[in-house]
JSON list of C-alpha atoms and ligand atoms in Angstrom, two decimals:
[
{"chain": "K", "resi": 1, "resn": "MET", "atom": "CA", "xyz": [-0.50, 54.49, -34.18]},
{"chain": "K", "resi": 2, "resn": "VAL", "atom": "CA", "xyz": [-2.17, 56.20, -31.22]},
{"chain": "K", "resi": 3, "resn": "VAL", "atom": "CA", "xyz": [-0.64, 58.77, -28.84]},
{"chain": "K", "resi": 4, "resn": "ALA", "atom": "CA", "xyz": [-3.01, 59.32, -25.91]},
{"chain": "K", "resi": 5, "resn": "ALA", "atom": "CA", "xyz": [-2.91, 61.67, -22.91]},
{"chain": "K", "resi": 6, "resn": "ASN", "atom": "CA", "xyz": [-4.65, 60.76, -19.66]},
{"chain": "K", "resi": 7, "resn": "PHE", "atom": "CA", "xyz": [-4.99, 63.86, -17.47]},
{"chain": "K", "resi": 8, "resn": "LYS", "atom": "CA", "xyz": [-6.33, 61.90, -14.47]},
{"chain": "K", "resi": 9, "resn": "THR", "atom": "CA", "xyz": [-7.32, 64.58, -11.90]},
{"chain": "K", "resi": 10, "resn": "ASN", "atom": "CA", "xyz": [-5.15, 67.34, -13.34]},
{"chain": "K", "resi": 11, "resn": "HIS", "atom": "CA", "xyz": [-5.70, 70.57, -15.26]},
{"chain": "K", "resi": 12, "resn": "THR", "atom": "CA", "xyz": [-8.56, 72.99, -14.85]},
{"chain": "K", "resi": 13, "resn": "ARG", "atom": "CA", "xyz": [-11.18, 73.79, -17.46]},
{"chain": "K", "resi": 14, "resn": "ALA", "atom": "CA", "xyz": [-9.12, 76.84, -18.50]},
{"chain": "K", "resi": 15, "resn": "SER", "atom": "CA", "xyz": [-5.79, 75.02, -18.74]},
{"chain": "K", "resi": 16, "resn": "THR", "atom": "CA", "xyz": [-7.41, 72.09, -20.57]},
{"chain": "K", "resi": 17, "resn": "THR", "atom": "CA", "xyz": [-8.85, 74.45, -23.19]},
{"chain": "K", "resi": 18, "resn": "GLU", "atom": "CA", "xyz": [-5.42, 76.01, -23.63]},
{"chain": "K", "resi": 19, "resn": "PHE", "atom": "CA", "xyz": [-3.77, 72.58, -23.86]},
{"chain": "K", "resi": 20, "resn": "ILE", "atom": "CA", "xyz": [-6.23, 71.26, -26.46]},
{"chain": "K", "resi": 21, "resn": "SER", "atom": "CA", "xyz": [-5.96, 74.36, -28.61]},
{"chain": "K", "resi": 22, "resn": "PHE", "atom": "CA", "xyz": [-2.12, 74.20, -28.48]},
{"chain": "K", "resi": 23, "resn": "VAL", "atom": "CA", "xyz": [-2.04, 70.50, -29.36]},
{"chain": "K", "resi": 24, "resn": "ASN", "atom": "CA", "xyz": [-4.66, 70.90, -32.08]},
{"chain": "K", "resi": 25, "resn": "ASP", "atom": "CA", "xyz": [-2.64, 73.70, -33.71]},
{"chain": "K", "resi": 26, "resn": "PHE", "atom": "CA", "xyz": [0.45, 71.52, -33.49]},
{"chain": "K", "resi": 27, "resn": "ILE", "atom": "CA", "xyz": [-1.36, 68.64, -35.23]},
{"chain": "K", "resi": 28, "resn": "ALA", "atom": "CA", "xyz": [-2.69, 71.01, -37.90]},
{"chain": "K", "resi": 29, "resn": "ASN", "atom": "CA", "xyz": [0.88, 72.06, -38.61]},
{"chain": "K", "resi": 30, "resn": "GLY", "atom": "CA", "xyz": [1.83, 68.82, -40.38]},
{"chain": "K", "resi": 31, "resn": "ASN", "atom": "CA", "xyz": [1.87, 66.59, -37.30]},
{"chain": "K", "resi": 32, "resn": "ASP", "atom": "CA", "xyz": [-1.20, 64.57, -38.23]},
{"chain": "K", "resi": 33, "resn": "LYS", "atom": "CA", "xyz": [0.26, 61.19, -39.12]},
{"chain": "K", "resi": 34, "resn": "HIS", "atom": "CA", "xyz": [-1.06, 59.38, -36.07]},
{"chain": "K", "resi": 35, "resn": "GLN", "atom": "CA", "xyz": [-4.21, 59.34, -33.98]},
{"chain": "K", "resi": 36, "resn": "VAL", "atom": "CA", "xyz": [-4.16, 61.58, -30.89]},
{"chain": "K", "resi": 37, "resn": "ARG", "atom": "CA", "xyz": [-6.47, 61.15, -27.92]},
{"chain": "K", "resi": 38, "resn": "ILE", "atom": "CA", "xyz": [-6.83, 63.47, -24.92]},
{"chain": "K", "resi": 39, "resn": "TYR", "atom": "CA", "xyz": [-8.75, 62.38, -21.82]},
{"chain": "K", "resi": 40, "resn": "PRO", "atom": "CA", "xyz": [-9.32, 65.45, -19.62]},
{"chain": "K", "resi": 41, "resn": "CYS", "atom": "CA", "xyz": [-11.45, 65.81, -16.50]},
{"chain": "K", "resi": 42, "resn": "ALA", "atom": "CA", "xyz": [-15.17, 65.76, -17.33]},
{"chain": "K", "resi": 43, "resn": "THR", "atom": "CA", "xyz": [-15.56, 69.30, -15.95]},
{"chain": "K", "resi": 44, "resn": "ALA", "atom": "CA", "xyz": [-13.43, 70.52, -18.87]},
{"chain": "K", "resi": 45, "resn": "PHE", "atom": "CA", "xyz": [-15.52, 69.00, -21.68]},
{"chain": "K", "resi": 46, "resn": "ASP", "atom": "CA", "xyz": [-16.55, 71.45, -24.36]},
{"chain": "K", "resi": 47, "resn": "ASN", "atom": "CA", "xyz": [-17.48, 71.41, -28.02]},
{"chain": "K", "resi": 48, "resn": "PHE", "atom": "CA", "xyz": [-13.90, 71.61, -29.25]},
{"chain": "K", "resi": 49, "resn": "THR", "atom": "CA", "xyz": [-13.10, 72.03, -32.93]},
{"chain": "K", "resi": 50, "resn": "LEU", "atom": "CA", "xyz": [-10.49, 69.37, -33.58]},
{"chain": "K", "resi": 51, "resn": "GLN", "atom": "CA", "xyz": [-8.35, 68.02, -36.38]},
{"chain": "K", "resi": 52, "resn": "SER", "atom": "CA", "xyz": [-9.77, 64.75, -37.71]},
{"chain": "K", "resi": 53, "resn": "VAL", "atom": "CA", "xyz": [-7.01, 62.61, -36.13]},
{"chain": "K", "resi": 54, "resn": "CYS", "atom": "CA", "xyz": [-7.68, 64.08, -32.68]},
{"chain": "K", "resi": 55, "resn": "LYS", "atom": "CA", "xyz": [-10.46, 63.17, -30.24]},
{"chain": "K", "resi": 56, "resn": "VAL", "atom": "CA", "xyz": [-11.22, 64.31, -26.72]},
{"chain": "K", "resi": 57, "resn": "GLY", "atom": "CA", "xyz": [-12.52, 61.37, -24.70]},
{"chain": "K", "resi": 58, "resn": "ALA", "atom": "CA", "xyz": [-13.81, 60.45, -21.25]},
{"chain": "K", "resi": 59, "resn": "GLN", "atom": "CA", "xyz": [-11.68, 58.92, -18.50]},
{"chain": "K", "resi": 60, "resn": "ASN", "atom": "CA", "xyz": [-14.78, 57.51, -16.88]},
{"chain": "K", "resi": 61, "resn": "PHE", "atom": "CA", "xyz": [-18.59, 57.19, -17.05]},
{"chain": "K", "resi": 62, "resn": "TYR", "atom": "CA", "xyz": [-21.37, 55.29, -15.34]},
{"chain": "K", "resi": 63, "resn": "PRO", "atom": "CA", "xyz": [-23.03, 52.73, -17.64]},
{"chain": "K", "resi": 64, "resn": "VAL", "atom": "CA", "xyz": [-26.41, 54.44, -17.95]},
{"chain": "K", "resi": 65, "resn": "ASP", "atom": "CA", "xyz": [-27.85, 57.09, -20.25]},
{"chain": "K", "resi": 66, "resn": "ASN", "atom": "CA", "xyz": [-29.22, 58.92, -17.20]},
{"chain": "K", "resi": 67, "resn": "GLY", "atom": "CA", "xyz": [-30.73, 58.12, -13.80]},
{"chain": "K", "resi": 68, "resn": "SER", "atom": "CA", "xyz": [-30.20, 58.42, -10.05]},
{"chain": "K", "resi": 69, "resn": "PHE", "atom": "CA", "xyz": [-26.48, 57.80, -9.55]},
{"chain": "K", "resi": 70, "resn": "THR", "atom": "CA", "xyz": [-25.29, 60.75, -7.50]},
{"chain": "K", "resi": 71, "resn": "GLY", "atom": "CA", "xyz": [-22.01, 62.15, -8.64]},
{"chain": "K", "resi": 72, "resn": "GLU", "atom": "CA", "xyz": [-21.79, 60.05, -11.78]},
{"chain": "K", "resi": 73, "resn": "VAL", "atom": "CA", "xyz": [-21.75, 61.03, -15.46]},
{"chain": "K", "resi": 74, "resn": "GLY", "atom": "CA", "xyz": [-23.89, 59.05, -17.93]},
{"chain": "K", "resi": 75, "resn": "PHE", "atom": "CA", "xyz": [-24.04, 58.89, -21.70]},
{"chain": "K", "resi": 76, "resn": "ASP", "atom": "CA", "xyz": [-26.60, 61.70, -22.06]},
{"chain": "K", "resi": 77, "resn": "GLN", "atom": "CA", "xyz": [-24.06, 64.06, -20.50]},
{"chain": "K", "resi": 78, "resn": "LEU", "atom": "CA", "xyz": [-21.20, 62.74, -22.68]},
{"chain": "K", "resi": 79, "resn": "ALA", "atom": "CA", "xyz": [-23.36, 63.04, -25.81]},
{"chain": "K", "resi": 80, "resn": "GLU", "atom": "CA", "xyz": [-23.67, 66.80, -25.26]},
{"chain": "K", "resi": 81, "resn": "PHE", "atom": "CA", "xyz": [-19.95, 67.00, -26.05]},
{"chain": "K", "resi": 82, "resn": "ASP", "atom": "CA", "xyz": [-19.90, 64.32, -28.79]},
{"chain": "K", "resi": 83, "resn": "ILE", "atom": "CA", "xyz": [-17.63, 62.14, -26.67]},
{"chain": "K", "resi": 84, "resn": "ASP", "atom": "CA", "xyz": [-16.84, 59.07, -28.76]},
{"chain": "K", "resi": 85, "resn": "SER", "atom": "CA", "xyz": [-13.76, 57.62, -27.03]},
{"chain": "K", "resi": 86, "resn": "LEU", "atom": "CA", "xyz": [-13.66, 56.08, -23.55]},
{"chain": "K", "resi": 87, "resn": "LEU", "atom": "CA", "xyz": [-11.05, 54.75, -21.16]},
{"chain": "K", "resi": 88, "resn": "ILE", "atom": "CA", "xyz": [-12.20, 51.57, -19.41]},
{"chain": "K", "resi": 89, "resn": "GLY", "atom": "CA", "xyz": [-10.34, 49.36, -16.93]},
{"chain": "K", "resi": 90, "resn": "HIS", "atom": "CA", "xyz": [-7.62, 51.83, -15.95]},
{"chain": "K", "resi": 91, "resn": "SER", "atom": "CA", "xyz": [-5.63, 50.49, -13.01]},
{"chain": "K", "resi": 92, "resn": "GLU", "atom": "CA", "xyz": [-6.46, 53.51, -10.84]},
{"chain": "K", "resi": 93, "resn": "ARG", "atom": "CA", "xyz": [-10.16, 52.72, -11.27]},
{"chain": "K", "resi": 94, "resn": "ARG", "atom": "CA", "xyz": [-9.57, 49.03, -10.63]},
{"chain": "K", "resi": 95, "resn": "HIS", "atom": "CA", "xyz": [-7.27, 49.37, -7.63]},
{"chain": "K", "resi": 96, "resn": "ILE", "atom": "CA", "xyz": [-8.01, 52.78, -6.05]},
{"chain": "K", "resi": 97, "resn": "LEU", "atom": "CA", "xyz": [-11.70, 53.24, -6.94]},
{"chain": "K", "resi": 98, "resn": "GLY", "atom": "CA", "xyz": [-12.48, 49.54, -6.48]},
{"chain": "K", "resi": 99, "resn": "GLU", "atom": "CA", "xyz": [-14.06, 48.73, -9.85]},
{"chain": "K", "resi": 100, "resn": "SER", "atom": "CA", "xyz": [-14.57, 44.97, -10.15]},
{"chain": "K", "resi": 101, "resn": "GLN", "atom": "CA", "xyz": [-14.08, 43.02, -13.38]},
{"chain": "K", "resi": 102, "resn": "GLU", "atom": "CA", "xyz": [-17.85, 42.45, -13.43]},
{"chain": "K", "resi": 103, "resn": "PHE", "atom": "CA", "xyz": [-18.54, 46.22, -13.30]},
{"chain": "K", "resi": 104, "resn": "ILE", "atom": "CA", "xyz": [-15.79, 46.97, -15.84]},
{"chain": "K", "resi": 105, "resn": "ALA", "atom": "CA", "xyz": [-17.31, 44.42, -18.23]},
{"chain": "K", "resi": 106, "resn": "ARG", "atom": "CA", "xyz": [-20.71, 46.09, -17.72]},
{"chain": "K", "resi": 107, "resn": "LYS", "atom": "CA", "xyz": [-19.18, 49.44, -18.70]},
{"chain": "K", "resi": 108, "resn": "PHE", "atom": "CA", "xyz": [-17.47, 47.83, -21.68]},
{"chain": "K", "resi": 109, "resn": "ASN", "atom": "CA", "xyz": [-20.67, 46.22, -22.94]},
{"chain": "K", "resi": 110, "resn": "PHE", "atom": "CA", "xyz": [-22.67, 49.41, -22.44]},
{"chain": "K", "resi": 111, "resn": "ALA", "atom": "CA", "xyz": [-20.12, 51.38, -24.51]},
{"chain": "K", "resi": 112, "resn": "LYS", "atom": "CA", "xyz": [-19.85, 48.61, -27.10]},
{"chain": "K", "resi": 113, "resn": "GLU", "atom": "CA", "xyz": [-23.62, 48.54, -27.63]},
{"chain": "K", "resi": 114, "resn": "ARG", "atom": "CA", "xyz": [-23.40, 52.26, -28.38]},
{"chain": "K", "resi": 115, "resn": "ASN", "atom": "CA", "xyz": [-20.48, 51.71, -30.76]},
{"chain": "K", "resi": 116, "resn": "LYS", "atom": "CA", "xyz": [-17.98, 53.87, -28.84]},
{"chain": "K", "resi": 117, "resn": "GLU", "atom": "CA", "xyz": [-14.20, 53.67, -29.24]},
{"chain": "K", "resi": 118, "resn": "ILE", "atom": "CA", "xyz": [-12.80, 51.95, -26.16]},
{"chain": "K", "resi": 119, "resn": "ILE", "atom": "CA", "xyz": [-9.25, 52.06, -24.84]},
{"chain": "K", "resi": 120, "resn": "TYR", "atom": "CA", "xyz": [-9.35, 49.02, -22.58]},
{"chain": "K", "resi": 121, "resn": "CYS", "atom": "CA", "xyz": [-6.56, 48.95, -19.97]},
{"chain": "K", "resi": 122, "resn": "VAL", "atom": "CA", "xyz": [-5.03, 45.85, -18.43]},
{"chain": "K", "resi": 123, "resn": "GLY", "atom": "CA", "xyz": [-1.93, 45.40, -16.31]},
{"chain": "K", "resi": 124, "resn": "GLU", "atom": "CA", "xyz": [-0.38, 43.31, -13.58]},
{"chain": "K", "resi": 125, "resn": "PRO", "atom": "CA", "xyz": [0.89, 44.30, -10.12]},
{"chain": "K", "resi": 126, "resn": "LEU", "atom": "CA", "xyz": [4.61, 43.95, -9.34]},
{"chain": "K", "resi": 127, "resn": "ALA", "atom": "CA", "xyz": [4.29, 40.65, -7.46]},
{"chain": "K", "resi": 128, "resn": "VAL", "atom": "CA", "xyz": [2.69, 39.07, -10.53]},
{"chain": "K", "resi": 129, "resn": "ARG", "atom": "CA", "xyz": [5.41, 40.43, -12.85]},
{"chain": "K", "resi": 130, "resn": "GLU", "atom": "CA", "xyz": [8.02, 39.01, -10.49]},
{"chain": "K", "resi": 131, "resn": "ALA", "atom": "CA", "xyz": [6.34, 35.60, -10.76]},
{"chain": "K", "resi": 132, "resn": "GLY", "atom": "CA", "xyz": [7.10, 35.50, -14.50]},
{"chain": "K", "resi": 133, "resn": "ILE", "atom": "CA", "xyz": [5.40, 35.80, -17.87]},
{"chain": "K", "resi": 134, "resn": "GLU", "atom": "CA", "xyz": [2.96, 32.90, -17.43]},
{"chain": "K", "resi": 135, "resn": "ALA", "atom": "CA", "xyz": [1.64, 34.48, -14.21]},
{"chain": "K", "resi": 136, "resn": "VAL", "atom": "CA", "xyz": [1.41, 37.84, -15.98]},
{"chain": "K", "resi": 137, "resn": "MET", "atom": "CA", "xyz": [-0.56, 36.40, -18.88]},
{"chain": "K", "resi": 138, "resn": "GLN", "atom": "CA", "xyz": [-2.91, 34.51, -16.62]},
{"chain": "K", "resi": 139, "resn": "TYR", "atom": "CA", "xyz": [-3.57, 37.75, -14.69]},
{"chain": "K", "resi": 140, "resn": "LEU", "atom": "CA", "xyz": [-4.08, 39.75, -17.89]},
{"chain": "K", "resi": 141, "resn": "TRP", "atom": "CA", "xyz": [-6.45, 37.23, -19.48]},
{"chain": "K", "resi": 142, "resn": "GLU", "atom": "CA", "xyz": [-8.58, 37.36, -16.34]},
{"chain": "K", "resi": 143, "resn": "GLN", "atom": "CA", "xyz": [-8.91, 41.09, -16.96]},
{"chain": "K", "resi": 144, "resn": "PHE", "atom": "CA", "xyz": [-10.43, 40.24, -20.35]},
{"chain": "K", "resi": 145, "resn": "SER", "atom": "CA", "xyz": [-13.19, 38.20, -18.77]},
{"chain": "K", "resi": 146, "resn": "ASP", "atom": "CA", "xyz": [-16.54, 39.11, -20.40]},
{"chain": "K", "resi": 147, "resn": "ILE", "atom": "CA", "xyz": [-14.74, 41.53, -22.72]},
{"chain": "K", "resi": 148, "resn": "ASP", "atom": "CA", "xyz": [-15.28, 41.10, -26.47]},
{"chain": "K", "resi": 149, "resn": "ILE", "atom": "CA", "xyz": [-11.72, 41.20, -27.84]},
{"chain": "K", "resi": 150, "resn": "THR", "atom": "CA", "xyz": [-13.12, 41.14, -31.40]},
{"chain": "K", "resi": 151, "resn": "TYR", "atom": "CA", "xyz": [-14.96, 44.44, -30.94]},
{"chain": "K", "resi": 152, "resn": "PRO", "atom": "CA", "xyz": [-13.89, 46.50, -33.99]},
{"chain": "K", "resi": 153, "resn": "ARG", "atom": "CA", "xyz": [-13.51, 49.76, -32.04]},
{"chain": "K", "resi": 154, "resn": "LEU", "atom": "CA", "xyz": [-11.32, 48.21, -29.33]},
{"chain": "K", "resi": 155, "resn": "ILE", "atom": "CA", "xyz": [-7.83, 49.50, -28.52]},
{"chain": "K", "resi": 156, "resn": "VAL", "atom": "CA", "xyz": [-5.97, 47.67, -25.73]},
{"chain": "K", "resi": 157, "resn": "ALA", "atom": "CA", "xyz": [-3.52, 49.44, -23.42]},
{"chain": "K", "resi": 158, "resn": "TYR", "atom": "CA", "xyz": [-1.07, 47.19, -21.58]},
{"chain": "K", "resi": 159, "resn": "GLU", "atom": "CA", "xyz": [-0.12, 49.16, -18.47]},
{"chain": "K", "resi": 160, "resn": "PRO", "atom": "CA", "xyz": [1.80, 47.37, -15.70]},
{"chain": "K", "resi": 161, "resn": "VAL", "atom": "CA", "xyz": [0.32, 48.71, -12.45]},
{"chain": "K", "resi": 162, "resn": "TRP", "atom": "CA", "xyz": [3.75, 49.19, -10.87]},
{"chain": "K", "resi": 163, "resn": "ALA", "atom": "CA", "xyz": [4.87, 51.37, -13.78]},
{"chain": "K", "resi": 164, "resn": "ILE", "atom": "CA", "xyz": [1.96, 53.81, -13.66]},
{"chain": "K", "resi": 165, "resn": "GLY", "atom": "CA", "xyz": [2.83, 57.18, -12.19]},
{"chain": "K", "resi": 166, "resn": "THR", "atom": "CA", "xyz": [5.94, 55.77, -10.53]},
{"chain": "K", "resi": 167, "resn": "GLY", "atom": "CA", "xyz": [8.68, 56.69, -13.01]},
{"chain": "K", "resi": 168, "resn": "LEU", "atom": "CA", "xyz": [9.41, 52.96, -13.38]},
{"chain": "K", "resi": 169, "resn": "VAL", "atom": "CA", "xyz": [9.15, 51.60, -16.91]},
{"chain": "K", "resi": 170, "resn": "ALA", "atom": "CA", "xyz": [8.81, 47.95, -17.82]},
{"chain": "K", "resi": 171, "resn": "ASN", "atom": "CA", "xyz": [11.94, 46.79, -19.58]},
{"chain": "K", "resi": 172, "resn": "ILE", "atom": "CA", "xyz": [11.75, 46.64, -23.34]},
{"chain": "K", "resi": 173, "resn": "GLU", "atom": "CA", "xyz": [12.04, 42.85, -23.50]},
{"chain": "K", "resi": 174, "resn": "ASP", "atom": "CA", "xyz": [9.11, 42.45, -21.08]},
{"chain": "K", "resi": 175, "resn": "ILE", "atom": "CA", "xyz": [6.97, 44.90, -23.08]},
{"chain": "K", "resi": 176, "resn": "ALA", "atom": "CA", "xyz": [7.85, 43.07, -26.31]},
{"chain": "K", "resi": 177, "resn": "GLN", "atom": "CA", "xyz": [7.12, 39.66, -24.82]},
{"chain": "K", "resi": 178, "resn": "THR", "atom": "CA", "xyz": [3.82, 40.74, -23.25]},
{"chain": "K", "resi": 179, "resn": "HIS", "atom": "CA", "xyz": [2.64, 42.46, -26.43]},
{"chain": "K", "resi": 180, "resn": "ALA", "atom": "CA", "xyz": [3.62, 39.41, -28.48]},
{"chain": "K", "resi": 181, "resn": "ARG", "atom": "CA", "xyz": [1.58, 37.17, -26.18]},
{"chain": "K", "resi": 182, "resn": "LEU", "atom": "CA", "xyz": [-1.41, 39.54, -26.31]},
{"chain": "K", "resi": 183, "resn": "ARG", "atom": "CA", "xyz": [-1.09, 39.66, -30.11]},
{"chain": "K", "resi": 184, "resn": "GLU", "atom": "CA", "xyz": [-1.54, 35.88, -30.30]},
{"chain": "K", "resi": 185, "resn": "LYS", "atom": "CA", "xyz": [-5.21, 36.40, -29.47]},
{"chain": "K", "resi": 186, "resn": "ILE", "atom": "CA", "xyz": [-5.92, 40.10, -30.02]},
{"chain": "K", "resi": 187, "resn": "ASP", "atom": "CA", "xyz": [-6.00, 41.86, -33.39]},
{"chain": "K", "resi": 188, "resn": "ALA", "atom": "CA", "xyz": [-6.83, 45.29, -31.91]},
{"chain": "K", "resi": 189, "resn": "PRO", "atom": "CA", "xyz": [-4.12, 47.97, -31.63]},
{"chain": "K", "resi": 190, "resn": "LEU", "atom": "CA", "xyz": [-1.94, 47.38, -28.55]},
{"chain": "K", "resi": 191, "resn": "LEU", "atom": "CA", "xyz": [-0.69, 50.44, -26.65]},
{"chain": "K", "resi": 192, "resn": "TYR", "atom": "CA", "xyz": [1.85, 50.50, -23.85]},
{"chain": "K", "resi": 193, "resn": "GLY", "atom": "CA", "xyz": [1.41, 52.74, -20.80]},
{"chain": "K", "resi": 194, "resn": "GLY", "atom": "CA", "xyz": [3.53, 53.24, -17.69]},
{"chain": "K", "resi": 195, "resn": "SER", "atom": "CA", "xyz": [5.85, 56.22, -17.22]},
{"chain": "K", "resi": 196, "resn": "VAL", "atom": "CA", "xyz": [6.19, 56.89, -20.95]},
{"chain": "K", "resi": 197, "resn": "LYS", "atom": "CA", "xyz": [7.95, 60.22, -21.55]},
{"chain": "K", "resi": 198, "resn": "VAL", "atom": "CA", "xyz": [9.86, 62.14, -24.20]},
{"chain": "K", "resi": 199, "resn": "GLU", "atom": "CA", "xyz": [13.07, 60.32, -23.28]},
{"chain": "K", "resi": 200, "resn": "ASN", "atom": "CA", "xyz": [11.75, 56.76, -23.75]},
{"chain": "K", "resi": 201, "resn": "ILE", "atom": "CA", "xyz": [8.82, 56.98, -26.20]},
{"chain": "K", "resi": 202, "resn": "SER", "atom": "CA", "xyz": [10.87, 56.24, -29.31]},
{"chain": "K", "resi": 203, "resn": "GLU", "atom": "CA", "xyz": [12.33, 53.06, -27.89]},
{"chain": "K", "resi": 204, "resn": "ILE", "atom": "CA", "xyz": [8.91, 51.91, -26.70]},
{"chain": "K", "resi": 205, "resn": "LEU", "atom": "CA", "xyz": [7.22, 52.66, -30.02]},
{"chain": "K", "resi": 206, "resn": "GLY", "atom": "CA", "xyz": [9.96, 50.66, -31.72]},
{"chain": "K", "resi": 207, "resn": "VAL", "atom": "CA", "xyz": [8.81, 47.48, -29.95]},
{"chain": "K", "resi": 208, "resn": "ALA", "atom": "CA", "xyz": [7.11, 44.95, -32.27]},
{"chain": "K", "resi": 209, "resn": "ASN", "atom": "CA", "xyz": [3.33, 44.93, -31.81]},
{"chain": "K", "resi": 210, "resn": "CYS", "atom": "CA", "xyz": [3.35, 48.27, -30.01]},
{"chain": "K", "resi": 211, "resn": "ASP", "atom": "CA", "xyz": [0.81, 50.44, -31.79]},
{"chain": "K", "resi": 212, "resn": "GLY", "atom": "CA", "xyz": [1.03, 53.49, -29.56]},
{"chain": "K", "resi": 213, "resn": "VAL", "atom": "CA", "xyz": [1.18, 54.80, -26.03]},
{"chain": "K", "resi": 214, "resn": "LEU", "atom": "CA", "xyz": [-1.13, 55.92, -23.24]},
{"chain": "K", "resi": 215, "resn": "VAL", "atom": "CA", "xyz": [0.68, 58.62, -21.30]},
{"chain": "K", "resi": 216, "resn": "GLY", "atom": "CA", "xyz": [-0.24, 60.03, -17.89]},
{"chain": "K", "resi": 217, "resn": "THR", "atom": "CA", "xyz": [2.17, 62.29, -16.00]},
{"chain": "K", "resi": 218, "resn": "ALA", "atom": "CA", "xyz": [4.45, 63.22, -18.91]},
{"chain": "K", "resi": 219, "resn": "SER", "atom": "CA", "xyz": [1.48, 64.25, -21.08]},
{"chain": "K", "resi": 220, "resn": "TRP", "atom": "CA", "xyz": [0.24, 66.99, -18.77]},
{"chain": "K", "resi": 221, "resn": "GLN", "atom": "CA", "xyz": [2.71, 69.50, -20.17]},
{"chain": "K", "resi": 222, "resn": "LYS", "atom": "CA", "xyz": [1.54, 70.52, -23.63]},
{"chain": "K", "resi": 223, "resn": "GLU", "atom": "CA", "xyz": [5.02, 70.98, -25.11]},
{"chain": "K", "resi": 224, "resn": "ALA", "atom": "CA", "xyz": [6.10, 67.53, -23.90]},
{"chain": "K", "resi": 225, "resn": "PHE", "atom": "CA", "xyz": [2.95, 65.92, -25.29]},
{"chain": "K", "resi": 226, "resn": "CYS", "atom": "CA", "xyz": [3.55, 67.58, -28.67]},
{"chain": "K", "resi": 227, "resn": "ASN", "atom": "CA", "xyz": [7.15, 66.38, -28.59]},
{"chain": "K", "resi": 228, "resn": "MET", "atom": "CA", "xyz": [5.87, 62.86, -28.10]},
{"chain": "K", "resi": 229, "resn": "ILE", "atom": "CA", "xyz": [3.48, 63.23, -31.05]},
{"chain": "K", "resi": 230, "resn": "LYS", "atom": "CA", "xyz": [6.44, 64.45, -33.10]},
{"chain": "K", "resi": 231, "resn": "LEU", "atom": "CA", "xyz": [8.68, 61.55, -32.04]},
{"chain": "K", "resi": 232, "resn": "ALA", "atom": "CA", "xyz": [5.88, 59.08, -32.87]},
{"chain": "K", "resi": 233, "resn": "GLN", "atom": "CA", "xyz": [5.67, 60.59, -36.37]},
{"chain": "K", "resi": 234, "resn": "MET", "atom": "CA", "xyz": [9.29, 59.68, -36.92]},
{"chain": "K", "resi": 235, "resn": "ILE", "atom": "CA", "xyz": [8.80, 55.99, -36.10]},
{"chain": "K", "resi": 236, "resn": "GLN", "atom": "CA", "xyz": [6.92, 54.74, -39.18]},
{"chain": "R", "resi": 1, "resn": "LIG", "atom": "C1", "xyz": [-1.76, 56.23, -17.19]},
{"chain": "R", "resi": 1, "resn": "LIG", "atom": "O1", "xyz": [-2.38, 57.00, -16.47]},
{"chain": "R", "resi": 1, "resn": "LIG", "atom": "O2", "xyz": [-2.37, 55.48, -17.95]},
{"chain": "R", "resi": 1, "resn": "LIG", "atom": "C2", "xyz": [-0.30, 56.22, -17.12]},
{"chain": "R", "resi": 1, "resn": "LIG", "atom": "C3", "xyz": [0.35, 55.36, -17.86]},
{"chain": "R", "resi": 1, "resn": "LIG", "atom": "O3", "xyz": [0.30, 57.11, -16.26]},
{"chain": "R", "resi": 1, "resn": "LIG", "atom": "P1", "xyz": [1.87, 57.48, -16.20]},
{"chain": "R", "resi": 1, "resn": "LIG", "atom": "O4", "xyz": [2.29, 57.80, -17.60]},
{"chain": "R", "resi": 1, "resn": "LIG", "atom": "O5", "xyz": [1.95, 58.64, -15.28]},
{"chain": "R", "resi": 1, "resn": "LIG", "atom": "O6", "xyz": [2.59, 56.28, -15.69]}
]
């Protein structure tokens, strides 16, 4: 199982260091049953000493080792901090930052060639969800175009766009049905993301084929994130 925190554009370098040290101590204290991932802002990367189940990863990168791409971060810069885990396809990058499926697939293939762990995010907008499960699955499969779903270091995060950062959570039956449909073709771990918090994580992790969670807003508070790690420990 994976419990992952996406900081988005939150926390400073100082507060990230404090967060990671707090969470790492918590894991070291017998809370190491599951994998933990933390995706802070790139400005907060450092050479953290971490428990083996915990990795600090990158929310974003440009698919080059280095070059002339003003404002971007390439793999040479990530390598300085031993970054091994990457988020790709997050809905905020697709819908706010305008990343196309073609560009996302380019990022995926660049990371895959370098054998990085990839949390690959997919999710449908509300109008598609309202059109029913077949429309949802058609939309999601399009987000897998040019993506190697057999890549051994792939983790998929199903994150309905309308549930991200809104406080709205997909209902449990819809999560179960969507994960079951994804599982028909995908062997990789399947996470759910979309307003996961202390109050609902146990129910969500109890869904068949749900192998973990990607948490935004509710993960930014270190005590809450540790509570979620603790609740995940109690599931299996
Ligand atoms: C996310 O950023 O992937 C996410 C699921 O955010 P939130 O938990 O705030 O909905």
